[in-house]
mmCIF file of C-alpha atoms and ligand atoms in Angstrom:
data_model
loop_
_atom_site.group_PDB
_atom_site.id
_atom_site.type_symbol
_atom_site.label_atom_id
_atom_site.label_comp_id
_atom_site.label_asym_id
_atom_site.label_seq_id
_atom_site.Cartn_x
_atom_site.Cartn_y
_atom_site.Cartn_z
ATOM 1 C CA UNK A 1 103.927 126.953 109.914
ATOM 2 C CA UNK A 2 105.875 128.475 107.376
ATOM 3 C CA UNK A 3 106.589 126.220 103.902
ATOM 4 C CA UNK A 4 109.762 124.246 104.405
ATOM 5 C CA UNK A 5 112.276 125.251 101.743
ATOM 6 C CA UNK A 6 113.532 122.942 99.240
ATOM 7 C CA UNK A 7 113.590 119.550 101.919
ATOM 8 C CA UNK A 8 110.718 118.110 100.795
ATOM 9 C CA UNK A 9 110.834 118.470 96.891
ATOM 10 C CA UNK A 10 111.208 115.697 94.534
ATOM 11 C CA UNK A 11 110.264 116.722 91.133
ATOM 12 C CA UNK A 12 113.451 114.772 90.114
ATOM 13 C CA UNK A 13 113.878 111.055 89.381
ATOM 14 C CA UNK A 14 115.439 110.325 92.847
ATOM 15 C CA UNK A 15 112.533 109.699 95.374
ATOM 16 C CA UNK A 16 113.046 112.122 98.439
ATOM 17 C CA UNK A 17 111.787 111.233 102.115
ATOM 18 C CA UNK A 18 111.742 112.503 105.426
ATOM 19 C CA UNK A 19 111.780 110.098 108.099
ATOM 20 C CA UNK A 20 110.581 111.017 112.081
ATOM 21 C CA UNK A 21 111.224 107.324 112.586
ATOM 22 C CA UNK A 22 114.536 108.650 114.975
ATOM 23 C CA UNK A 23 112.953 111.176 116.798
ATOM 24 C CA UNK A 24 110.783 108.792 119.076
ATOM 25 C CA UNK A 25 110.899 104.992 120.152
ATOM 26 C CA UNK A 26 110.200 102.954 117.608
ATOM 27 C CA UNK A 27 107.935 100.256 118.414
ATOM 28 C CA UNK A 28 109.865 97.253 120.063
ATOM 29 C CA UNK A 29 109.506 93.511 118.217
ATOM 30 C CA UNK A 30 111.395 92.290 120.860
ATOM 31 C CA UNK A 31 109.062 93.917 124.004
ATOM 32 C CA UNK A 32 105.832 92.924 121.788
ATOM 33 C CA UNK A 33 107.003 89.449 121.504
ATOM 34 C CA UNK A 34 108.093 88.806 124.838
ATOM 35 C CA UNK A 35 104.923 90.159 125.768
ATOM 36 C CA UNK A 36 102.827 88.512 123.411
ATOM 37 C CA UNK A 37 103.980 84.879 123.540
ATOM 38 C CA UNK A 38 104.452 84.809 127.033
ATOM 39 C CA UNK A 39 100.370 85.619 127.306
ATOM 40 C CA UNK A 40 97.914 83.074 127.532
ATOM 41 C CA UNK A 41 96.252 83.068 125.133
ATOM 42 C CA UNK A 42 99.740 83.734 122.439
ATOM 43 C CA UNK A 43 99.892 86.451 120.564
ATOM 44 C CA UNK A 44 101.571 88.856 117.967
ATOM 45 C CA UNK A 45 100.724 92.242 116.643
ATOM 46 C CA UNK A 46 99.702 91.866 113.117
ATOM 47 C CA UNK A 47 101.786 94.963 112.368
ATOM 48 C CA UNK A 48 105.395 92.657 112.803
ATOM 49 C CA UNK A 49 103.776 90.585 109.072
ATOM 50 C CA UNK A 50 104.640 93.354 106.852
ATOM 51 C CA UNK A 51 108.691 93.065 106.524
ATOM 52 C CA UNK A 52 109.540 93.040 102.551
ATOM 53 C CA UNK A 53 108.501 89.283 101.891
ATOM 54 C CA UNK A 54 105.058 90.343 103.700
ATOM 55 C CA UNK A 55 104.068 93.316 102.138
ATOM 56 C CA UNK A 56 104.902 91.661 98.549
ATOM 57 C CA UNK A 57 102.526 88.634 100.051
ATOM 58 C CA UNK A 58 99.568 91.408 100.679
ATOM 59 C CA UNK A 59 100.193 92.670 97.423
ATOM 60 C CA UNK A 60 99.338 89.342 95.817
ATOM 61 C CA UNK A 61 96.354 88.619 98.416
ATOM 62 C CA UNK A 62 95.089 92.370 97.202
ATOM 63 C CA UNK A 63 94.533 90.544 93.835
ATOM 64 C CA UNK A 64 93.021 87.238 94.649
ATOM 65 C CA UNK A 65 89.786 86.592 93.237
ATOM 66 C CA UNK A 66 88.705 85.510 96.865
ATOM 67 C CA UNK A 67 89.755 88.724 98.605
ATOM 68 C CA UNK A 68 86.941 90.800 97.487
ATOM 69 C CA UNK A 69 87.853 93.644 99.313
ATOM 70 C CA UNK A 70 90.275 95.882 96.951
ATOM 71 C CA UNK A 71 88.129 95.513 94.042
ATOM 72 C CA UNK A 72 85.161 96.503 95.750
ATOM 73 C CA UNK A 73 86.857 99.561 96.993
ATOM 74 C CA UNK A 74 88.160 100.370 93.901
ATOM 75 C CA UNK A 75 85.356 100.293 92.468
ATOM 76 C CA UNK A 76 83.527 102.591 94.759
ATOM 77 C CA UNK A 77 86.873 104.621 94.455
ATOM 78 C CA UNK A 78 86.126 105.307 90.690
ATOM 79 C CA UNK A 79 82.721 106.452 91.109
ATOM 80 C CA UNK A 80 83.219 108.899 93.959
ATOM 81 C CA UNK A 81 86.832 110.186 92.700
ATOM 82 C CA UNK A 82 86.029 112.773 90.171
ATOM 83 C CA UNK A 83 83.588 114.723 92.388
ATOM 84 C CA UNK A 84 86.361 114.133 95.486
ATOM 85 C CA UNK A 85 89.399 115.765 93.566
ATOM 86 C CA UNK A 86 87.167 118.413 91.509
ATOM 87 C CA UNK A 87 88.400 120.631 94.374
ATOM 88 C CA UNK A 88 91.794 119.454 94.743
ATOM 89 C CA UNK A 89 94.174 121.841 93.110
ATOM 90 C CA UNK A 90 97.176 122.989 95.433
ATOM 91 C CA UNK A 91 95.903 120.859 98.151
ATOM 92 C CA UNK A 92 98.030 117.749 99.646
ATOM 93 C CA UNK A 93 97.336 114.539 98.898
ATOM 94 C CA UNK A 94 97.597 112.078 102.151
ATOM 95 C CA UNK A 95 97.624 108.692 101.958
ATOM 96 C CA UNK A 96 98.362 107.107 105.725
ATOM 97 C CA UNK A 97 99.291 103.593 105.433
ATOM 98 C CA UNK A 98 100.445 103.625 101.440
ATOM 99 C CA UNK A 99 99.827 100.334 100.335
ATOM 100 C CA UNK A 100 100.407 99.703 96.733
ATOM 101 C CA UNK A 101 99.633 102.513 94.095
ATOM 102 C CA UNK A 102 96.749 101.769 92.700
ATOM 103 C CA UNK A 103 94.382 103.021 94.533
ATOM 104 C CA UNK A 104 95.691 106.697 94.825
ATOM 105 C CA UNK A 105 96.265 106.481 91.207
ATOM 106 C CA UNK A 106 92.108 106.478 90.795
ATOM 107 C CA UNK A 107 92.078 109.943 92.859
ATOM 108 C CA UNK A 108 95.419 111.278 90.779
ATOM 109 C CA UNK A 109 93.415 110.139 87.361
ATOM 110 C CA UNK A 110 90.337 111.920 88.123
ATOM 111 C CA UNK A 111 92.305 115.201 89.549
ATOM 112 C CA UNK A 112 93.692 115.486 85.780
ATOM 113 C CA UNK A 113 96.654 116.805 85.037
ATOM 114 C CA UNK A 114 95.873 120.561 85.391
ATOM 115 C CA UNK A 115 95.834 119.575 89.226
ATOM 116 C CA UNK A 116 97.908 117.350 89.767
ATOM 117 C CA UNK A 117 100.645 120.356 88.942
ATOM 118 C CA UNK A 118 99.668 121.787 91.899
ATOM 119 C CA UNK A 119 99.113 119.068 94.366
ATOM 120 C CA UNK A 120 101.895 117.270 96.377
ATOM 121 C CA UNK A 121 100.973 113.137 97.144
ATOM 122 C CA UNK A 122 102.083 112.430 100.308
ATOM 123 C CA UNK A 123 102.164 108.926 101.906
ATOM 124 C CA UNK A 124 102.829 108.371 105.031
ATOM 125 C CA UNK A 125 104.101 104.581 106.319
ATOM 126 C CA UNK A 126 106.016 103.064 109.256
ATOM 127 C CA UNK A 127 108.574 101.583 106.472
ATOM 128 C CA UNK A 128 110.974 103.380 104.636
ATOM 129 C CA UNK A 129 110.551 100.894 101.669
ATOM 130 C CA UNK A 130 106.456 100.844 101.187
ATOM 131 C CA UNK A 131 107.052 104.995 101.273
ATOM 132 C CA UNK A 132 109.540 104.926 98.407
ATOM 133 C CA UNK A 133 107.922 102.620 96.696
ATOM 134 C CA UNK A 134 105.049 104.749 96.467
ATOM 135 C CA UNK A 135 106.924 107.603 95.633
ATOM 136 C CA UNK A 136 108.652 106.029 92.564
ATOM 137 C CA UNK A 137 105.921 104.788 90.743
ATOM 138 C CA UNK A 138 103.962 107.515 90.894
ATOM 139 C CA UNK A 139 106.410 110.138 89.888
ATOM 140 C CA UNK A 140 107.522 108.056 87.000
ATOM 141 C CA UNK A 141 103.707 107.998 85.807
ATOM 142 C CA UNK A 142 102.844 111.510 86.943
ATOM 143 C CA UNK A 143 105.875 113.779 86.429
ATOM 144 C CA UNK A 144 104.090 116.979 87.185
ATOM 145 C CA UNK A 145 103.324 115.897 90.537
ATOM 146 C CA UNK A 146 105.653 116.707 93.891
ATOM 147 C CA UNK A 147 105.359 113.746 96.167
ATOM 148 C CA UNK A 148 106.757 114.556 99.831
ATOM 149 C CA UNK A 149 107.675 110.681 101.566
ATOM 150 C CA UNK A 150 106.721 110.810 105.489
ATOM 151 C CA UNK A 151 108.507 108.113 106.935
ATOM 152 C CA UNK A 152 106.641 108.350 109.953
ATOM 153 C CA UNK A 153 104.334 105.833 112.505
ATOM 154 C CA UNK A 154 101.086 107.899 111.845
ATOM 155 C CA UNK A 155 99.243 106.211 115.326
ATOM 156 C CA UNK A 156 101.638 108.700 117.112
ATOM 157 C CA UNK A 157 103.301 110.994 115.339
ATOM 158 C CA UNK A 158 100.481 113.002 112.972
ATOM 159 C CA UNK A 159 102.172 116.399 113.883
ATOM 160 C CA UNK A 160 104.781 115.588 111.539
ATOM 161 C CA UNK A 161 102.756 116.280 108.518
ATOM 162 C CA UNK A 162 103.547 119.542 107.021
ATOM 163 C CA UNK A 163 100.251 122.045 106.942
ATOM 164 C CA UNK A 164 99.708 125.228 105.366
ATOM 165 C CA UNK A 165 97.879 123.765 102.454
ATOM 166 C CA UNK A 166 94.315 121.690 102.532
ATOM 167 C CA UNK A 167 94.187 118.249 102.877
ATOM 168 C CA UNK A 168 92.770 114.954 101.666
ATOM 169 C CA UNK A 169 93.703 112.630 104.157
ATOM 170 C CA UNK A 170 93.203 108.658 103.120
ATOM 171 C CA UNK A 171 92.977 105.764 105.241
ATOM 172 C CA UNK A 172 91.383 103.027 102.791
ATOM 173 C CA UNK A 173 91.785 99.030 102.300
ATOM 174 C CA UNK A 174 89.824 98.587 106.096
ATOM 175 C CA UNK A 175 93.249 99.213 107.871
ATOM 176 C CA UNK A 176 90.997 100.540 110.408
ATOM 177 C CA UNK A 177 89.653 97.405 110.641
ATOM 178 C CA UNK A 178 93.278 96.033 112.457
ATOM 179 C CA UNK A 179 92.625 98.775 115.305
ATOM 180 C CA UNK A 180 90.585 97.907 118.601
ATOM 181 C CA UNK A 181 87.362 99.333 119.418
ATOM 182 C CA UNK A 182 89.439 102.041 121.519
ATOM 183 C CA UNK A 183 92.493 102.152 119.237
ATOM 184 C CA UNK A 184 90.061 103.038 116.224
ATOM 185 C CA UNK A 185 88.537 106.094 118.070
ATOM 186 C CA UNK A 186 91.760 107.241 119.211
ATOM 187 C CA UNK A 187 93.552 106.647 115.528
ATOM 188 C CA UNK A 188 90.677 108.623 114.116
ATOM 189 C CA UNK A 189 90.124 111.493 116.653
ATOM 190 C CA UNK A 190 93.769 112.306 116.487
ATOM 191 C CA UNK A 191 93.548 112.442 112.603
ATOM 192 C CA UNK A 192 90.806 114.988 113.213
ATOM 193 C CA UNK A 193 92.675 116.750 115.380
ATOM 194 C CA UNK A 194 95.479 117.567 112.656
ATOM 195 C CA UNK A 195 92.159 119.052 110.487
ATOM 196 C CA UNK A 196 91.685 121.967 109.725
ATOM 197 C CA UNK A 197 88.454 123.897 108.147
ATOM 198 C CA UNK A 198 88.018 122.420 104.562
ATOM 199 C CA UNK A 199 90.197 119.729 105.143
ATOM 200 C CA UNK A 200 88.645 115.832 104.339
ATOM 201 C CA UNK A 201 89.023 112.363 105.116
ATOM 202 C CA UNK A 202 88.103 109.522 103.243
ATOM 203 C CA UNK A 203 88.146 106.195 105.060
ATOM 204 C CA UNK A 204 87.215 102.421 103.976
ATOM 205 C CA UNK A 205 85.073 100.160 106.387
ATOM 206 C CA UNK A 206 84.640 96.566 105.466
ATOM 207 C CA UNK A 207 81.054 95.678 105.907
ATOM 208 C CA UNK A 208 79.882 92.704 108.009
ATOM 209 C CA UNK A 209 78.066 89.907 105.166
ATOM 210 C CA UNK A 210 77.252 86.228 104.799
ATOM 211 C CA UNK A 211 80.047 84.565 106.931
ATOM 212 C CA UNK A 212 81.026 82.251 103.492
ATOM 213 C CA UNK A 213 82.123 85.328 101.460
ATOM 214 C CA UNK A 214 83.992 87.083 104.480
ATOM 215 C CA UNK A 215 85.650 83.313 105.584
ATOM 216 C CA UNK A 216 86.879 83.136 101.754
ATOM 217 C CA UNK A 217 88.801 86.217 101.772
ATOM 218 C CA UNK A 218 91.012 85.159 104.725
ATOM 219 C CA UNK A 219 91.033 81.511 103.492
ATOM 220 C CA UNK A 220 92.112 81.369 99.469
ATOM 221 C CA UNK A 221 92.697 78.382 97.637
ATOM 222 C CA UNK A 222 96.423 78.793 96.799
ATOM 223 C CA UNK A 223 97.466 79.665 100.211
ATOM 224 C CA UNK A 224 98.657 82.985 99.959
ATOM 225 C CA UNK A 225 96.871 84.082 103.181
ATOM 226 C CA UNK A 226 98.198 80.921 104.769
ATOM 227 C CA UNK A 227 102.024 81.983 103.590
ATOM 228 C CA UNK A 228 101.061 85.637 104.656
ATOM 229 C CA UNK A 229 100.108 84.505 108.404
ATOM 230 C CA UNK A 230 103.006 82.357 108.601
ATOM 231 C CA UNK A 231 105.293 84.879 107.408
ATOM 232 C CA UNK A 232 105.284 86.749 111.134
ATOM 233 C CA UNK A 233 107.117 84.034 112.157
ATOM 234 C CA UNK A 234 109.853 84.368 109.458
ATOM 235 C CA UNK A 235 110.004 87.839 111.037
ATOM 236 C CA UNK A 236 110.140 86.817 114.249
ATOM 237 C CA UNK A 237 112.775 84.404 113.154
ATOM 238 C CA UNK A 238 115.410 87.104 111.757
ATOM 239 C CA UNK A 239 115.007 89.968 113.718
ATOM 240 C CA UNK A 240 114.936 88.107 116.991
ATOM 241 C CA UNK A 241 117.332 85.065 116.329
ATOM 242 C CA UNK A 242 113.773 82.939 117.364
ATOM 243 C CA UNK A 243 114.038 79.083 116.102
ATOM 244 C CA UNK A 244 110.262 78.948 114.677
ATOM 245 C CA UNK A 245 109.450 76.503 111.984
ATOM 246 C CA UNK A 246 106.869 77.792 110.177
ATOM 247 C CA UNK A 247 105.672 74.834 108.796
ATOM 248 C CA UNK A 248 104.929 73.582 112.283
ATOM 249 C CA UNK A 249 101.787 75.645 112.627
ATOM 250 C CA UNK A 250 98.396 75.634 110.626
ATOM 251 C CA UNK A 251 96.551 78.737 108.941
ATOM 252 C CA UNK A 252 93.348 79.349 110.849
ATOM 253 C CA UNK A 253 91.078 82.073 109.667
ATOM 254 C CA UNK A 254 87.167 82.716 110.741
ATOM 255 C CA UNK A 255 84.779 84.991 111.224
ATOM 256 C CA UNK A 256 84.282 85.686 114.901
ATOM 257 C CA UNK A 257 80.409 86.628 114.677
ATOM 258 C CA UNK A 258 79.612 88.036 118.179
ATOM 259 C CA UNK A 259 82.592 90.301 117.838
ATOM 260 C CA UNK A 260 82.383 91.406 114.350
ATOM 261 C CA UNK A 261 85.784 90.735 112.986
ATOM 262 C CA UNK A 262 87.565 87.870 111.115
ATOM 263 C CA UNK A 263 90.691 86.552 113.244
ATOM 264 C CA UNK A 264 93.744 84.983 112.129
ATOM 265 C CA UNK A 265 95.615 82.339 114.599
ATOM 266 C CA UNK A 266 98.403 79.954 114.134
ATOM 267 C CA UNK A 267 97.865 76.596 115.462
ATOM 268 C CA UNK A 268 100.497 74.039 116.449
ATOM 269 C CA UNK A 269 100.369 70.598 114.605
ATOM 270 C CA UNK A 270 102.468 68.974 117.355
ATOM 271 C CA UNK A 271 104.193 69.833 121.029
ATOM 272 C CA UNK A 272 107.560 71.688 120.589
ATOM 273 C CA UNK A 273 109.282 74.587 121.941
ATOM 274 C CA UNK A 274 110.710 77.632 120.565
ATOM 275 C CA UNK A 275 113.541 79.878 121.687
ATOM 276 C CA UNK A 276 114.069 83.574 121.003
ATOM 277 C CA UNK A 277 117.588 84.051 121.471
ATOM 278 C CA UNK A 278 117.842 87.957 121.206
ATOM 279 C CA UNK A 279 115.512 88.480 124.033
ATOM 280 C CA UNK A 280 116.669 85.044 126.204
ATOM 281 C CA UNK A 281 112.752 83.986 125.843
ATOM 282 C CA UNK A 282 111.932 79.805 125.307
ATOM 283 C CA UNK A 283 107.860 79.501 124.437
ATOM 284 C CA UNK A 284 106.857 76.257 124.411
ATOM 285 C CA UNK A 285 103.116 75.127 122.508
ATOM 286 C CA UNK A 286 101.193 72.077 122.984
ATOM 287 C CA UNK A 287 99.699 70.447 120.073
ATOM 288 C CA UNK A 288 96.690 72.763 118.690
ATOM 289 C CA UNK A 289 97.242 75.849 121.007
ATOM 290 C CA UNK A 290 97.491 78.943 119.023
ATOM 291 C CA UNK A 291 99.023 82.080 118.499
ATOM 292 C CA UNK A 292 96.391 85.128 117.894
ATOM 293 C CA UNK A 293 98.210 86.791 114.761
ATOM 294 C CA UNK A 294 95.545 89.502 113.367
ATOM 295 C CA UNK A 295 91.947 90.947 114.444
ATOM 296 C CA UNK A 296 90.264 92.611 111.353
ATOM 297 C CA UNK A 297 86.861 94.262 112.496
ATOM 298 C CA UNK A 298 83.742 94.091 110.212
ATOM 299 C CA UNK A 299 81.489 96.895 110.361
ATOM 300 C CA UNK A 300 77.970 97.362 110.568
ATOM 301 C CA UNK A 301 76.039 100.808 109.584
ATOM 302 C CA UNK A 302 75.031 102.111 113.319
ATOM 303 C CA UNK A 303 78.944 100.410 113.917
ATOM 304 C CA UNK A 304 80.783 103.445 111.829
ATOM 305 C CA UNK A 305 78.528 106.024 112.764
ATOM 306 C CA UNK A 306 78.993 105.189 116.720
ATOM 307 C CA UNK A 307 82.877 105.273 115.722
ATOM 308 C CA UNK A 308 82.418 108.652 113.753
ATOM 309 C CA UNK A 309 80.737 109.819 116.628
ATOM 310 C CA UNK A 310 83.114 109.478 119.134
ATOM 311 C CA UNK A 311 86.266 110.465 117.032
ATOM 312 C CA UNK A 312 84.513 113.811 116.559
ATOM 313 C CA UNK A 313 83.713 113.235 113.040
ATOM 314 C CA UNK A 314 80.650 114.220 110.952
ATOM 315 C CA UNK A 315 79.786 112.050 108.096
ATOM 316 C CA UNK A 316 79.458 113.830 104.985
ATOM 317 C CA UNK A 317 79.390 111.202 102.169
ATOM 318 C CA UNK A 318 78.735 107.639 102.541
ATOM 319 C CA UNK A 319 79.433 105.407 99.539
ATOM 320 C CA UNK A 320 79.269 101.860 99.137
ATOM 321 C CA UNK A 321 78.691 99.414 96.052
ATOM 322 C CA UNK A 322 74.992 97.354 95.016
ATOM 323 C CA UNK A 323 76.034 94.728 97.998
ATOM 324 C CA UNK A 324 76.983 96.440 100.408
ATOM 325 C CA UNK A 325 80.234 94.763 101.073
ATOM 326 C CA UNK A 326 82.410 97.806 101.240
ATOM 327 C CA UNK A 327 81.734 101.616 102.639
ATOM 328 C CA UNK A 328 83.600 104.067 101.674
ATOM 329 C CA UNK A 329 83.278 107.937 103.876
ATOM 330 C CA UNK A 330 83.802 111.191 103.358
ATOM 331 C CA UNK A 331 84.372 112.883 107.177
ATOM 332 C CA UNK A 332 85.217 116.052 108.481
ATOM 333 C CA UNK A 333 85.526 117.439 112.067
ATOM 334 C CA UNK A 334 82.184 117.441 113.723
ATOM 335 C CA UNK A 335 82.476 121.565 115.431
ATOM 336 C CA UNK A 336 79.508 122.010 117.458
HETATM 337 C C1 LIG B 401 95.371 95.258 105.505
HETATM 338 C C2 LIG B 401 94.275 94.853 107.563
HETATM 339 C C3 LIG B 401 92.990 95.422 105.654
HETATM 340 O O1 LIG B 401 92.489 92.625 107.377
HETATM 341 O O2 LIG B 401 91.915 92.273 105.331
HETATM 342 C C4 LIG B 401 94.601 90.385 104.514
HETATM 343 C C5 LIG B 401 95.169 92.349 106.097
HETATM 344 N N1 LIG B 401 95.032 89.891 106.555
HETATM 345 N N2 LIG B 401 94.476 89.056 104.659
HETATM 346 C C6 LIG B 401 92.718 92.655 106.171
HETATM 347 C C7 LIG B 401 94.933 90.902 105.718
HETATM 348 C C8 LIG B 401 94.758 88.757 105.884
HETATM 349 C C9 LIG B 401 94.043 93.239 105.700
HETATM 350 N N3 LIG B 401 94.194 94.674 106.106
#
């Protein structure tokens, strides 16, 4: 495909974007809920927590001393980054899922100025806001750099991303994690699909560890996790005229062993009902039934490679940190 002229430039102050949001169905809060709390067990997607409020709420659980997770992989991020961007001039920078800024600003750091010139940073996010935001700061910082916003839901629609140059493609923080067994393989196999020869993906993988350290993370002492889990129901609240009083339901967060991830539920502290008046739907709960609000997978060693395997990718760097805790790999298509 021939470079696209001019729409995706942003060397100036104003943050440019291109959304594909229009194109195709976005996905449906009200479906998913209907769906979801009519179940038995309840449940929500854990995608619906990250409206503004949410997102801000993730930022501040990103820096909680409990929530060992970012700093670990920020940590591996700064040993591994100057020998990932040596090669990186005139290539595209792809971050899907940009989170906050900080931890594409270790790979921008090490690529150095001289490189940065060349490169264009492109994140790619379901919301509009989290895609600007990542633009802004990082053109303010780096003004050298052309960042292209993909407003775009990158499960789906990966054929959106412009090609032509190579590509770094990053999927880190253990977003994976939030993907099924199936899901994960089919996230990751299409992302290798979109590959092409010298193009490389870095992904993070939460490791499974002592149950303690992982129930910590999900259960901090000043609530914010508690606040975060909560919030889907603030969510639910405005965008589906729903009735839910948050402070009706308890935080529950543990480590599911046999199935190797963490889960987050909301429990009822009393009988009530609930009505959802956009989509006509009255839930009722019993006192301590819950709502299943997130699934985040902990992996083992033979657990990633299996998943490498069958998403088609060969593992060409593994890096973690002295415990273990966090993985961090460097994969490209597996052709043979
Ligand atoms: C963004 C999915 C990696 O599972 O650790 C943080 C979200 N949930 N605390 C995670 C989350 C509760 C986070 N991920």
């Amino acid at each position: 495909m021939s470079e696209p002229t001019n729409r995706y430039r942003s060397k100036t102050a104003a943050v440019r974007t291109r959304s594909y949001l229009d194109a195709r169905p976005r996905s449906d809060i009200g479906e998913d809920a209907r769906r979801g709390l009519t179940a038995t067990p309840k449940y929500i997607p854990c995608k619906y927590f990250y409206d503004a409020y949410g997102s801000k709420l993730f930022e501040d659980i990103c820096r909680l001393p409990e929530y060992y997770l970012t700093d670990v992989e920020m940590s591996i991020l700064r040993g591994i980054a100057p020998h990932i961007m040596r090669a990186s001039a005139h290539s595209d920078l792809v971050e899907l899922g940009s989170g906050s800024d900080r931890k594409i600003r270790i790979m921008l750091d090490a690529a150095g100025e001289g490189n940065r010139a060349t490169m264009r940073y492109i994140p790619v996010d379901i919301s509009e806001a989290a895609v600007a935001e990542a633009a802004r700061g990082l053109m303010r910082s780096y003004p050298e750099l052309e960042v292209l916003g993909v407003v775009a839901d990158f499960t789906r629609q990966l054929d959106v991303l412009p090609d032509g140059r190579p590509k770094l493609l990053c999927f880190l923080g253990s977003t994976i994690g939030n993907f099924g067994g199936k899901e994960s393989v089919a996230l990751l196999r299409g992302v290798c699909d979109t590959m092409q020869a010298g193009d490389r993906l870095l992904v993070g993988f939460d490791m499974v560890k002592p149950r303690e350290v992982i129930e910590a993370a999900y259960n901090d002492s000043q609530d914010v996790t508690a606040e975060f889990n909560r919030n889907v129901l603030r969510v639910l609240n405005s965008e589906l005229d729903a009735d839910f009083d948050p402070d009706s339901f308890d935080h529950l967060a543990f480590f599911n062993e046999e199935r190797q991830r963490v889960e987050m539920h909301l429990q009822a502290r009393r009988d009530h009902s609930v009505r959802l008046g956009s989509i006509g739907v009255e839930t009722s709960f019993r006192r301590g039934e819950t709502i299943h609000t997130e699934s985040s997978r902990k992996y083992t060693e033979p657990g990633i490679e299996e998943l490498a395997r069958r998403a088609g990718l060969a593992i060409k760097g593994w890096h973690t940190d002295d415990r273990r805790w966090f993985s961090v790999l460097e994969l490209v298509p597996d052709h043979h």
